[in-house]
Coordinates of C-alpha atoms in Angstrom, one line a residue:
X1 CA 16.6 -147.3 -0.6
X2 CA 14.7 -144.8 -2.7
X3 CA 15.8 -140.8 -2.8
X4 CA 13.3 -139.6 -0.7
X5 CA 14.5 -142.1 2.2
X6 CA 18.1 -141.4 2.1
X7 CA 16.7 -137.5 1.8
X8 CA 15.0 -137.7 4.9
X9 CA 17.5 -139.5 6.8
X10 CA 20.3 -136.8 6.2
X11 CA 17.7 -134.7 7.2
X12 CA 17.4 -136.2 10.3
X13 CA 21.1 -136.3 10.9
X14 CA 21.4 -132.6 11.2
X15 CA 19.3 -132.9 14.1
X16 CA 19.2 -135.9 16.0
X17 CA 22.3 -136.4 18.3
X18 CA 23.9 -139.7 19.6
X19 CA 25.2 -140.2 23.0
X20 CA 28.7 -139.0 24.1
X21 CA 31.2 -140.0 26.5
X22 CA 31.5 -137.3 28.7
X23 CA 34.9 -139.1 29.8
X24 CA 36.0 -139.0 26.2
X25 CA 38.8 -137.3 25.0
X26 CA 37.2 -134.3 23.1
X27 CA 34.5 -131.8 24.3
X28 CA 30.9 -132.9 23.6
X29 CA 30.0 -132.4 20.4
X30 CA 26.6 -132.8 18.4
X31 CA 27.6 -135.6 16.3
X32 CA 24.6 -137.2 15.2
X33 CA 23.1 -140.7 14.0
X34 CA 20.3 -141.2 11.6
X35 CA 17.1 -142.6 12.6
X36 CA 14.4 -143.6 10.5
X37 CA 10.9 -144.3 11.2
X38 CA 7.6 -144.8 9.1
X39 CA 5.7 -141.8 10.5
X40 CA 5.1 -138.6 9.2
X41 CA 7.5 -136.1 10.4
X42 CA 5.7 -133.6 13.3
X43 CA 5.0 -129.9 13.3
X44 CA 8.4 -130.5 15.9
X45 CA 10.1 -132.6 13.2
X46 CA 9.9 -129.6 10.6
X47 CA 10.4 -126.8 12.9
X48 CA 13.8 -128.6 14.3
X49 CA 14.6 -129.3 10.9
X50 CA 14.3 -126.1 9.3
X51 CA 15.6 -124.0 12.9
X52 CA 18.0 -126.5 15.0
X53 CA 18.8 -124.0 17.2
X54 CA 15.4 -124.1 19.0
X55 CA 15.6 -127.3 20.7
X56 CA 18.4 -125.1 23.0
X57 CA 17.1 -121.5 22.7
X58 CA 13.1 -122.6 22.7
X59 CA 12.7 -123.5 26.3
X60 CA 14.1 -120.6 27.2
X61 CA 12.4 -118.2 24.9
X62 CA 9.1 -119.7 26.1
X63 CA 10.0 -119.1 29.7
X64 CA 10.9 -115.6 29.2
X65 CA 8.1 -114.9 26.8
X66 CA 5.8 -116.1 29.9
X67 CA 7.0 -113.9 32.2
X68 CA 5.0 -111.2 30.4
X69 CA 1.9 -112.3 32.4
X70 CA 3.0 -111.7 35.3
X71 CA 0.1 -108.7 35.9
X72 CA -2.0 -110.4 38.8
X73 CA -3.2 -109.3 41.7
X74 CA 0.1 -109.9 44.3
X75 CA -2.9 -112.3 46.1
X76 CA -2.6 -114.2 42.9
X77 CA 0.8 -114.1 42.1
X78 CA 0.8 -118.0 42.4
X79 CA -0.6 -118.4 38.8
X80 CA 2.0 -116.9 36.2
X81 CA 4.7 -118.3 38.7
X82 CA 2.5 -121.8 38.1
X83 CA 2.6 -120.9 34.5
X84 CA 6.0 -120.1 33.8
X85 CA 7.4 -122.6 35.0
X86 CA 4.7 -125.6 33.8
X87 CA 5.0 -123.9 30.2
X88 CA 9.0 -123.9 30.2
X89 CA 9.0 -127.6 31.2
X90 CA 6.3 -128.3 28.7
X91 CA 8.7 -126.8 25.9
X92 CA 11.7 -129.2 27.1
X93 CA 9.6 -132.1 26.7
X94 CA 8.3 -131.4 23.4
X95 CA 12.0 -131.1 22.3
X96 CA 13.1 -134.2 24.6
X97 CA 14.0 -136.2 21.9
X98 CA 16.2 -133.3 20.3
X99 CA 17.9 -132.5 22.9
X100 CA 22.1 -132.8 23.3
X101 CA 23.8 -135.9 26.1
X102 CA 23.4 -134.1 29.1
X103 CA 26.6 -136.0 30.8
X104 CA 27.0 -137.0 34.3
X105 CA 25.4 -135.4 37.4
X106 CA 28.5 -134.6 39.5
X107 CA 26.1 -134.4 42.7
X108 CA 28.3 -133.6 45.0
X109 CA 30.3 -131.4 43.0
X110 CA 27.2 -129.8 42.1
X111 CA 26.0 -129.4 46.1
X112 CA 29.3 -127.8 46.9
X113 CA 29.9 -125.6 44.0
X114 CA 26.2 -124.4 44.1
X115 CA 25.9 -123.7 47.4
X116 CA 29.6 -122.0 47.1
X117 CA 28.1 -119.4 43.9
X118 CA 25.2 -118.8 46.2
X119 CA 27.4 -117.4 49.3
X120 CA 29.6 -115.9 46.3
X121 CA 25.8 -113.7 44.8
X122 CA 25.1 -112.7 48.6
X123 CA 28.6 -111.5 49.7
X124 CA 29.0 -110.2 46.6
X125 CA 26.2 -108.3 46.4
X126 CA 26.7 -106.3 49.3
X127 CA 29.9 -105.4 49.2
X128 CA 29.4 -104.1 45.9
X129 CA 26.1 -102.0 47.2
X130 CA 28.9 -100.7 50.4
X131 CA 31.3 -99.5 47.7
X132 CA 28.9 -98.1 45.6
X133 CA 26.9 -96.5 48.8
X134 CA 31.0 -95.3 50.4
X135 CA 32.3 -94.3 46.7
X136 CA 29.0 -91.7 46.7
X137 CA 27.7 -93.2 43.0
X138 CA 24.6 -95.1 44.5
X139 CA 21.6 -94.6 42.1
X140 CA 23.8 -92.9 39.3
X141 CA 24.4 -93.9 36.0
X142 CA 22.3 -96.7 35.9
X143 CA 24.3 -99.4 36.4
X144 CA 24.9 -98.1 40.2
X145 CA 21.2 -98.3 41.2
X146 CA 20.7 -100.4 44.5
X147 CA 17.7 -102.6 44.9
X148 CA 15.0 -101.4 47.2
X149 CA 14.4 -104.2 49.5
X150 CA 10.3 -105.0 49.5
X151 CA 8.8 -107.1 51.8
X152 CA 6.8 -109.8 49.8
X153 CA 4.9 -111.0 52.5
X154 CA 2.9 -107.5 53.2
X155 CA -0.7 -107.2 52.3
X156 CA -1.5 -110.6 51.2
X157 CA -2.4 -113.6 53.4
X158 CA 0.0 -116.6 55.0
X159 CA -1.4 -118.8 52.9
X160 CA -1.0 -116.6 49.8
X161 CA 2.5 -116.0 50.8
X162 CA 4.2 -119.7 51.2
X163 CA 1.7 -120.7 48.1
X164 CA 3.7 -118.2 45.8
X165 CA 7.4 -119.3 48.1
X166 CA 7.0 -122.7 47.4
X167 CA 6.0 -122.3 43.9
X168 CA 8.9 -119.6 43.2
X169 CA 11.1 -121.8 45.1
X170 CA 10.2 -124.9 42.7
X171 CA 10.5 -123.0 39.8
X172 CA 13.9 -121.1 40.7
X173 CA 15.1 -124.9 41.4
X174 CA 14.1 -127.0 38.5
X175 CA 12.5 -124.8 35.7
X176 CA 14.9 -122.1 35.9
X177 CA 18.2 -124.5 35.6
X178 CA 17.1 -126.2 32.5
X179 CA 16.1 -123.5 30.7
X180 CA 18.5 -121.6 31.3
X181 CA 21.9 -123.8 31.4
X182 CA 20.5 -125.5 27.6
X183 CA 20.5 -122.1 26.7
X184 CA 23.5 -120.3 27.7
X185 CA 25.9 -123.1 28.3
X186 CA 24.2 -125.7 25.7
X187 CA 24.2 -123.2 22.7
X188 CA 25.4 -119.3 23.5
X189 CA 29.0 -120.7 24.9
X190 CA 29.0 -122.0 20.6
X191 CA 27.3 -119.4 19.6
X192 CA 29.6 -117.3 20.4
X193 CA 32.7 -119.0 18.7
X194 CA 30.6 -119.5 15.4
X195 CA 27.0 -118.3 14.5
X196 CA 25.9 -119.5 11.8
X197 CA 27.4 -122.8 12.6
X198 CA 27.0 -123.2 16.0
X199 CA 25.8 -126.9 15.7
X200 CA 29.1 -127.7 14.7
X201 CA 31.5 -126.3 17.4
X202 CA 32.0 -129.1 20.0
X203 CA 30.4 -128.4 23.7
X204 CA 32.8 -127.4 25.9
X205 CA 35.0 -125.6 23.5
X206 CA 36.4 -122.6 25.5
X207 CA 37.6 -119.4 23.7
X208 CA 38.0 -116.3 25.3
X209 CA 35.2 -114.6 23.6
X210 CA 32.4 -117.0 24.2
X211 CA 33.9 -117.5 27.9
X212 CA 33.4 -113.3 28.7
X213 CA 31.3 -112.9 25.8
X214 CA 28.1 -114.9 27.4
X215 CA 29.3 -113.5 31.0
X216 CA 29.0 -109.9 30.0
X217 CA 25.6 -110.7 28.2
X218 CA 24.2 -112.5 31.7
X219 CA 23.4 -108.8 32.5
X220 CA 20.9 -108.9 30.5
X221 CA 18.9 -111.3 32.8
X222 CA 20.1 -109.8 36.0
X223 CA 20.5 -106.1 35.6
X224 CA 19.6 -105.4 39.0
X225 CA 22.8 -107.8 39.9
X226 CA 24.7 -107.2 37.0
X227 CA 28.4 -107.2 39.2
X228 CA 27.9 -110.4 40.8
X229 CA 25.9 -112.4 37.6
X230 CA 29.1 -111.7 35.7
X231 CA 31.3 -113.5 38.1
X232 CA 28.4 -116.1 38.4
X233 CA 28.8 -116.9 35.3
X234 CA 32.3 -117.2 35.0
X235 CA 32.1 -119.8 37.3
X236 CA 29.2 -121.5 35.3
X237 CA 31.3 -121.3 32.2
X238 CA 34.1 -122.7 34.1
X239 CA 32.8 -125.1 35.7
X240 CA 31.0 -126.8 31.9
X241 CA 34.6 -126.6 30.7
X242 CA 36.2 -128.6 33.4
X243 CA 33.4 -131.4 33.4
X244 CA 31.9 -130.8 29.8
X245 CA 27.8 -132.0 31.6
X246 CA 24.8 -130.0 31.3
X247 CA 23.2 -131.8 33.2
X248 CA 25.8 -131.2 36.2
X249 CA 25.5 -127.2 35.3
X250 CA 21.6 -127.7 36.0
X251 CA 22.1 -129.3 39.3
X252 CA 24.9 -126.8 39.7
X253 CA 22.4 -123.9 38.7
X254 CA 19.2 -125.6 40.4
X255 CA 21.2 -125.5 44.1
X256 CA 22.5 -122.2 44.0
X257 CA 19.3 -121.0 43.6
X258 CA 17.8 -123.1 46.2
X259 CA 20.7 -122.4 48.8
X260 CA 19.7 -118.9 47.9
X261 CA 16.3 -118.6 48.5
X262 CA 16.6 -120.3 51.7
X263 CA 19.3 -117.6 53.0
X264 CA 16.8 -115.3 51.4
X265 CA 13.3 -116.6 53.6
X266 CA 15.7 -117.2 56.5
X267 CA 17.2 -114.0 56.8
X268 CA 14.6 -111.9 55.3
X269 CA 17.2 -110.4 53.2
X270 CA 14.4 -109.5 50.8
X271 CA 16.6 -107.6 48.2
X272 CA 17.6 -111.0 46.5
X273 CA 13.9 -112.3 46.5

């Protein structure tokens, strides 16, 4: 075996990760194997090379960089909803052969613990709006604004209106989990325990940091909800720990937001739409 072969294969190591037992004794980690083919490494090859840390954080950053065309017409607020989520997907599958073992699925797990975080956002939620609202701090400061609560149905059509619900809905439920839970539980959770060498720090490694660290952050994506997203994510971060599965986080993720948006259509509770 020349240079150049061995070269590209400890290349490839970096970056290619092997299947773990998620009943093993350690956390996950990205240990890796070497695979070596005759092609020509792809624009993906190099990029993953030279950045490993998008295969977790590109998916996401796609998503989020698509939600930036979300200036329609509310008639055709279908599209960018269409968008975003096709063009987050389409990032995860470009990356599919990067990506980290997912573990196992959990299902019911995931059905009772999602549709528990989902009561948890609701209840939450308002009580935290009533003490805000009784404590006579509503709308100060910022952080103690209350969400107006708009009625999304008014002045577009029925069929309009269950076009964009079913394709929020579907996005909310599959897009939105993968995205996200590759993102904050696959890399920020090690991120947050070691930077620059995040691709080394086992999955499922708890620290105190990382554990409040990415909980405190999650108010970055839900500002409006910053109280309860905390606590949401505490229970995200938990729940990785205990069964070390990203894939059972994503089905975890994907049904509270599904339990949610059926409270939310059901009850017309329109400030969590």
């Amino acid at each position: 075996m020349g240079n150049g072969a061995a070269a590209e294969i400890r290349s490839v190591e970096r970056i290619r990760p092997v299947r773990c037992d998620q009943n093993s004794r350690g956390p996950m980690s990205d240990n890796v194997q070497p695979t070596v083919s005759g092609a020509a490494p792809t624009w993906v090859d190099r990029l993953v090379r030279a950045q490993p840390e998008v295969v977790l954080m590109g998916p996401f950053m796609v998503y989020l960089l698509l939600l930036g065309l979300d200036r329609f017409p509310d008639s055709l607020r279908a599209i960018p909803i269409a968008i975003r989520g096709v063009g987050g997907l389409w990032a995860v599958w470009v990356l599919r052969k990067y990506l980290p073992p997912l573990g196992r699925p959990h299902l019911p797990l995931a059905v009772v613990f999602g549709c528990i975080a989902a009561a948890g956002w609701v209840a939450g939620q308002h009580l935290f709006n009533s003490a805000v609202t009784h404590a006579g701090v509503a709308g100060k400061w910022y952080i103690f604004d209350l969400v107006e609560p708009v009625d999304p149905r008014t002045g577009i059509s029925p069929g309009a209106w269950w076009s964009q619900a079913v394709l929020r809905i579907t996005v909310a439920v599959i897009t939105v989990p993968i995205v996200e839970e590759l993102f904050w539980r696959g890399f920020m959770l090690r991120a947050f325990i070691d930077w620059h060498r995040w691709d080394r720090v086992p999955m499922g490694t708890f620290t105190w940091f990382s554990f409040l660290g990415t909980s405190l952050l999650s108010v970055a994506q839900h500002p409006s909800n910053w109280a309860v997203s905390i606590f949401c994510w505490m229970l995200f971060n938990a729940l990785f720990y205990w069964k070390r599965s990203l894939l059972f986080l994503i089905l975890v993720h994907g049904v509270t937001n599904l339990a949610l948006y059926v409270y939310v259509i059901a009850w017309g509770d329109w400030i969590f739409w």
